Short mmCIF file of C-alpha atoms in Angstrom, two decimals:
data_model
loop_
_atom_site.label_atom_id
_atom_site.label_comp_id
_atom_site.label_asym_id
_atom_site.label_seq_id
_atom_site.Cartn_x
_atom_site.Cartn_y
_atom_site.Cartn_z
CA MET N 1 39.39 -205.71 -38.75
CA ALA N 2 36.42 -205.55 -40.14
CA LEU N 3 32.68 -207.39 -38.35
CA SER N 4 32.13 -210.59 -39.98
CA SER N 5 28.43 -210.89 -41.06
CA SER N 6 27.56 -212.46 -38.11
CA GLU N 7 28.72 -209.94 -35.81
CA ILE N 8 27.06 -207.63 -38.84
CA GLU N 9 24.01 -209.32 -37.51
CA ASP N 10 24.20 -209.46 -33.79
CA LEU N 11 24.63 -205.73 -34.26
CA LYS N 12 21.35 -205.09 -36.28
CA VAL N 13 19.95 -207.21 -33.42
CA ALA N 14 21.52 -204.89 -31.08
CA LYS N 15 20.35 -201.35 -32.66
CA ASN N 16 16.86 -202.27 -33.09
CA ILE N 17 16.66 -203.06 -29.42
CA LEU N 18 18.18 -200.19 -28.22
CA GLU N 19 16.97 -197.90 -30.88
CA ASN N 20 13.35 -198.93 -30.69
CA PRO N 21 12.56 -199.38 -27.06
CA ASP N 22 8.66 -200.12 -27.04
CA LEU N 23 8.41 -200.25 -22.68
CA THR N 24 5.35 -197.01 -23.58
CA ALA N 25 3.49 -198.76 -25.52
CA LYS N 26 3.46 -201.92 -24.26
CA ILE N 27 1.99 -200.73 -20.41
CA SER N 28 -0.66 -198.44 -22.14
CA TYR N 29 -1.84 -201.49 -23.96
CA VAL N 30 -1.90 -203.33 -20.13
CA VAL N 31 -4.07 -200.03 -18.59
CA GLY N 32 -6.44 -199.70 -21.58
CA SER N 33 -5.48 -196.08 -22.44
CA PRO N 34 -2.46 -193.68 -23.59
CA ILE N 35 -0.16 -193.61 -20.62
CA GLU N 36 -0.98 -189.45 -20.71
CA LYS N 37 -4.20 -190.38 -18.78
CA GLY N 38 -1.89 -192.08 -16.24
CA PHE N 39 0.03 -188.60 -15.32
CA LYS N 40 -3.20 -187.26 -14.88
CA MET N 41 -4.04 -189.33 -12.05
CA LEU N 42 -1.03 -189.01 -9.88
CA PRO N 43 -0.97 -186.39 -6.48
CA LYS N 44 0.37 -183.76 -6.53
CA LYS N 45 4.43 -183.19 -6.48
CA TRP N 46 4.43 -186.89 -7.75
CA ASN N 47 7.68 -186.52 -9.63
CA LEU N 48 9.50 -185.91 -6.04
CA VAL N 49 8.31 -189.83 -4.87
CA VAL N 50 9.39 -190.62 -8.36
CA ASN N 51 12.59 -188.42 -7.91
CA ASP N 52 13.65 -189.74 -5.04
CA ALA N 53 12.46 -193.71 -5.20
CA THR N 54 14.90 -193.65 -8.72
CA ARG N 55 17.91 -192.22 -6.76
CA LYS N 56 17.62 -194.32 -3.52
CA SER N 57 16.66 -197.61 -5.69
CA ILE N 58 20.30 -196.79 -7.65
CA GLU N 59 22.24 -196.15 -4.48
CA THR N 60 20.47 -199.42 -3.24
CA ALA N 61 21.36 -201.46 -6.04
CA LEU N 62 25.11 -199.91 -6.18
CA ASN N 63 25.55 -201.63 -2.28
CA VAL N 64 23.89 -204.93 -3.49
CA ALA N 65 22.78 -205.74 -7.44
CA LEU N 66 26.46 -206.29 -8.46
CA TRP N 67 28.88 -207.17 -5.93
CA THR N 68 27.54 -210.15 -4.55
CA MET N 69 27.16 -211.62 -8.39
CA ASP N 70 28.57 -214.71 -9.25
CA ARG N 71 31.65 -214.30 -11.17
CA SER N 72 31.57 -217.98 -13.16
CA LYS N 73 32.18 -218.31 -16.45
CA PRO N 74 29.47 -216.87 -19.11
CA ASP N 75 25.84 -219.33 -19.07
CA SER N 76 22.35 -218.14 -20.32
CA PRO N 77 20.90 -215.54 -18.63
CA SER N 78 18.45 -216.11 -15.71
CA ASN N 79 16.03 -214.08 -17.57
CA TRP N 80 12.85 -215.07 -16.25
CA TRP N 81 13.50 -215.78 -12.86
CA HIS N 82 14.45 -212.63 -12.70
CA LYS N 83 10.99 -211.17 -14.64
CA LEU N 84 8.67 -213.81 -11.57
CA ALA N 85 10.86 -212.05 -8.56
CA ALA N 86 9.84 -208.63 -10.18
CA GLY N 87 6.55 -209.84 -10.96
CA THR N 88 5.92 -210.40 -7.28
CA THR N 89 6.99 -207.12 -5.91
CA GLY N 90 5.59 -205.43 -8.84
CA ALA N 91 2.05 -206.44 -7.72
CA ALA N 92 2.46 -204.81 -4.28
CA GLY N 93 3.24 -201.30 -6.27
CA GLY N 94 0.50 -201.80 -7.83
CA ALA N 95 -2.05 -202.81 -4.74
CA PHE N 96 -0.72 -200.02 -3.01
CA GLY N 97 0.13 -196.97 -5.58
CA LEU N 98 2.54 -194.20 -5.86
CA ALA N 99 2.95 -195.04 -1.99
CA ALA N 100 4.62 -198.72 -2.29
CA LEU N 101 7.20 -197.06 -4.57
CA ALA N 102 9.57 -196.23 -2.45
CA ILE N 103 9.51 -199.98 -0.72
CA GLU N 104 9.09 -201.91 -4.22
CA LEU N 105 10.77 -199.73 -6.49
CA PRO N 106 14.52 -200.39 -5.09
CA VAL N 107 13.74 -203.84 -4.73
CA SER N 108 12.61 -204.62 -8.32
CA THR N 109 15.88 -202.72 -9.42
CA THR N 110 18.21 -204.70 -7.61
CA ILE N 111 16.04 -207.44 -8.97
CA MET N 112 16.40 -205.92 -12.83
CA LEU N 113 20.14 -205.26 -12.02
CA ARG N 114 21.58 -208.73 -11.03
CA SER N 115 19.32 -210.14 -14.23
CA ILE N 116 21.33 -207.31 -16.81
CA ALA N 117 24.76 -208.30 -14.52
CA ASP N 118 23.66 -211.84 -15.97
CA ILE N 119 23.30 -210.57 -19.46
CA ALA N 120 26.75 -209.08 -19.52
CA ARG N 121 28.39 -211.91 -18.45
CA SER N 122 26.72 -214.23 -21.04
CA GLU N 123 28.09 -211.99 -23.19
CA GLY N 124 31.49 -212.19 -22.08
CA GLU N 125 32.08 -209.25 -19.38
CA ASN N 126 34.18 -209.41 -16.44
CA LEU N 127 32.01 -208.43 -13.39
CA ALA N 128 35.35 -208.51 -11.19
CA THR N 129 36.30 -205.16 -12.81
CA PRO N 130 34.40 -201.93 -11.73
CA GLU N 131 34.00 -200.63 -15.37
CA ALA N 132 31.86 -203.91 -15.90
CA LYS N 133 29.39 -203.31 -12.67
CA LEU N 134 29.09 -200.24 -13.51
CA GLN N 135 28.50 -200.89 -17.70
CA CYS N 136 25.56 -202.67 -15.60
CA ILE N 137 24.01 -199.73 -13.95
CA GLN N 138 24.63 -197.31 -16.66
CA VAL N 139 22.08 -199.65 -18.55
CA LEU N 140 19.35 -198.01 -16.65
CA ALA N 141 19.97 -194.78 -18.31
CA LEU N 142 19.55 -196.33 -21.25
CA GLY N 143 15.61 -196.77 -21.90
CA GLY N 144 14.90 -193.50 -21.83
CA ARG N 145 16.00 -190.47 -23.94
CA SER N 146 17.19 -187.31 -22.34
CA LYS N 147 15.58 -183.32 -23.67
CA ASP N 148 19.44 -182.60 -23.46
CA ASP N 149 20.85 -185.37 -25.99
CA ASP N 150 21.88 -184.48 -29.17
CA ALA N 151 19.26 -185.29 -31.45
CA ALA N 152 21.71 -185.84 -34.52
CA GLU N 153 22.95 -189.39 -33.04
CA SER N 154 21.29 -192.36 -32.18
CA ALA N 155 19.69 -192.22 -28.59
CA TYR N 156 22.36 -194.75 -27.54
CA PHE N 157 25.62 -193.62 -28.37
CA ALA N 158 24.14 -190.21 -27.41
CA ALA N 159 23.30 -191.98 -24.22
CA ARG N 160 26.74 -193.24 -23.63
CA THR N 161 28.40 -189.85 -25.05
CA ALA N 162 26.68 -188.15 -21.98
CA MET N 163 27.55 -190.36 -19.53
CA ALA N 164 31.28 -191.53 -20.61
CA LYS N 165 33.38 -189.27 -18.49
CA ALA N 166 31.26 -189.72 -15.35
CA VAL N 167 31.62 -193.49 -16.04
CA SER N 168 35.28 -193.83 -16.24
CA ASP N 169 35.73 -191.49 -13.01
CA ALA N 170 33.03 -193.39 -11.11
CA ALA N 171 34.94 -196.44 -12.35
CA ALA N 172 38.63 -195.20 -11.19
CA HIS N 173 37.37 -194.27 -7.98
CA LEU N 174 35.98 -197.53 -6.81
CA ALA N 175 39.09 -199.50 -8.31
CA LYS N 176 41.19 -197.37 -5.75
CA LYS N 177 38.32 -197.27 -2.61
CA GLY N 178 35.59 -199.51 -3.98
CA LEU N 179 32.19 -198.02 -2.05
CA SER N 180 34.20 -196.89 1.49
CA ASP N 181 33.15 -193.36 0.25
CA LYS N 182 30.37 -193.34 -1.34
CA GLY N 183 29.52 -189.86 -0.37
CA ALA N 184 32.35 -189.46 -3.22
CA PRO N 185 31.54 -186.66 -6.05
CA ALA N 186 32.45 -189.27 -8.69
CA ILE N 187 29.83 -191.59 -7.43
CA VAL N 188 27.16 -188.59 -6.57
CA ARG N 189 28.09 -187.39 -10.40
CA LEU N 190 27.30 -190.89 -12.25
CA ILE N 191 24.29 -191.35 -9.77
CA THR N 192 22.29 -188.13 -10.46
CA LEU N 193 23.07 -188.60 -14.31
CA ILE N 194 21.81 -191.92 -14.09
CA ALA N 195 18.77 -191.06 -11.82
CA SER N 196 17.54 -188.29 -14.61
CA ARG N 197 17.25 -190.65 -17.42
CA PHE N 198 15.83 -194.25 -15.24
CA SER N 199 13.40 -191.33 -13.70
CA ILE N 200 11.88 -191.37 -17.12
CA ILE N 201 11.26 -194.74 -17.24
CA VAL N 202 10.09 -195.19 -13.67
CA SER N 203 7.36 -191.92 -14.43
CA GLU N 204 5.73 -193.99 -16.78
CA LYS N 205 6.09 -197.12 -14.48
CA ALA N 206 4.38 -194.60 -11.80
CA ALA N 207 1.42 -193.50 -14.41
CA ALA N 208 0.59 -196.60 -15.24
CA GLN N 209 0.25 -198.18 -11.47
CA ALA N 210 -1.91 -194.93 -10.79
CA VAL N 211 -4.31 -195.95 -12.54
CA PRO N 212 -7.37 -197.63 -10.73
CA ILE N 213 -8.22 -200.76 -12.56
CA VAL N 214 -4.64 -202.00 -12.63
CA GLY N 215 -4.39 -203.49 -9.19
CA ALA N 216 -2.21 -205.93 -7.70
CA PHE N 217 -2.30 -208.36 -10.95
CA GLY N 218 -1.58 -205.49 -13.19
CA GLY N 219 0.93 -203.66 -11.45
CA ALA N 220 2.74 -207.63 -11.64
CA ILE N 221 2.19 -207.45 -15.51
CA ILE N 222 3.77 -203.95 -15.20
CA ASN N 223 6.94 -204.72 -13.48
CA THR N 224 7.40 -207.51 -15.51
CA LEU N 225 7.23 -205.63 -18.88
CA PHE N 226 9.91 -203.10 -16.85
CA ILE N 227 12.43 -205.88 -16.08
CA ASP N 228 11.82 -206.98 -19.81
CA HIS N 229 12.63 -203.47 -21.59
CA PHE N 230 15.80 -203.13 -19.18
CA GLN N 231 16.71 -206.90 -20.01
CA ASN N 232 16.77 -205.87 -23.79
CA MET N 233 18.35 -203.01 -22.98
CA GLY N 234 20.95 -204.78 -21.42
CA LYS N 235 21.27 -207.15 -24.27
CA GLY N 236 21.89 -205.11 -26.89
CA HIS N 237 24.26 -202.91 -24.65
CA PHE N 238 26.48 -206.17 -24.31
CA ILE N 239 26.56 -207.03 -26.98
CA VAL N 240 27.81 -203.46 -28.42
CA ARG N 241 30.31 -204.10 -25.74
CA ARG N 242 31.04 -207.41 -26.64
CA LEU N 243 32.11 -206.41 -30.67
CA GLU N 244 33.89 -203.12 -29.22
CA ARG N 245 36.35 -205.80 -27.07
CA LEU N 246 37.17 -207.29 -30.71
CA HIS N 247 37.36 -204.81 -32.78
CA ASP N 248 38.03 -200.98 -32.94
CA PRO N 249 34.92 -199.30 -31.19
CA GLU N 250 35.08 -196.73 -33.80
CA GLU N 251 35.31 -199.15 -36.17
CA VAL N 252 31.90 -200.61 -34.43
CA ARG N 253 29.69 -197.25 -33.95
CA ARG N 254 30.42 -196.68 -37.84
CA THR N 255 29.08 -200.02 -38.70
CA TYR N 256 25.81 -199.32 -36.08
CA GLU N 257 25.34 -196.27 -37.43
CA ALA N 258 25.44 -197.32 -40.87
CA LEU N 259 22.76 -200.12 -40.92
#
């Protein structure tokens, strides 16, 4: 069955979000200079700090953010409450710079994933299922394009294709054993894949917060932009997911790519 005109409009909204992320431009505006200048201010081996903090953040979120999410009926997501909470944690990151990232990022990521789950629920996802929970975490991998992605594909579907098997294997493992075996290969592989993509955006956030003039107030703004970015990506992703539940996923993809 072909998509209705209203569904095509929803898909247009989703594609505009998913294929045109603008976090870098917004952060550069707040900092007052191109984000590349922030990278030059980061200390040596900063990427090791970012990668470690990113991985720990995803592990923390996997344990906390979604397994305590309210599964009540779909409702409008509480985006502003989550932005306020993320902004508060970002103030610490802005005040203490890269040193605070290992503490601040897991908290911010957990708040952000709760917000993404809220958005997923509003689009009809059943958060009682492992797949829906992992789809929320997968949103963290949709915010920045990997160098390994196929340039011929849309950035969004390239990311989904790259992670499809890892998400499926992890969902099957969680359905059988839950989180009792956190070191299972299926879980470790998924975390590694998501972390490699999530770290692209986290690196930009760290670079912005390395600029001396940012401070606590700027850190709060940057973190608010950070969660806003992933709230938008979550909205786009779960619009597509909703349409895929109603129609042949290949038909949805063909329509998406033809827009």
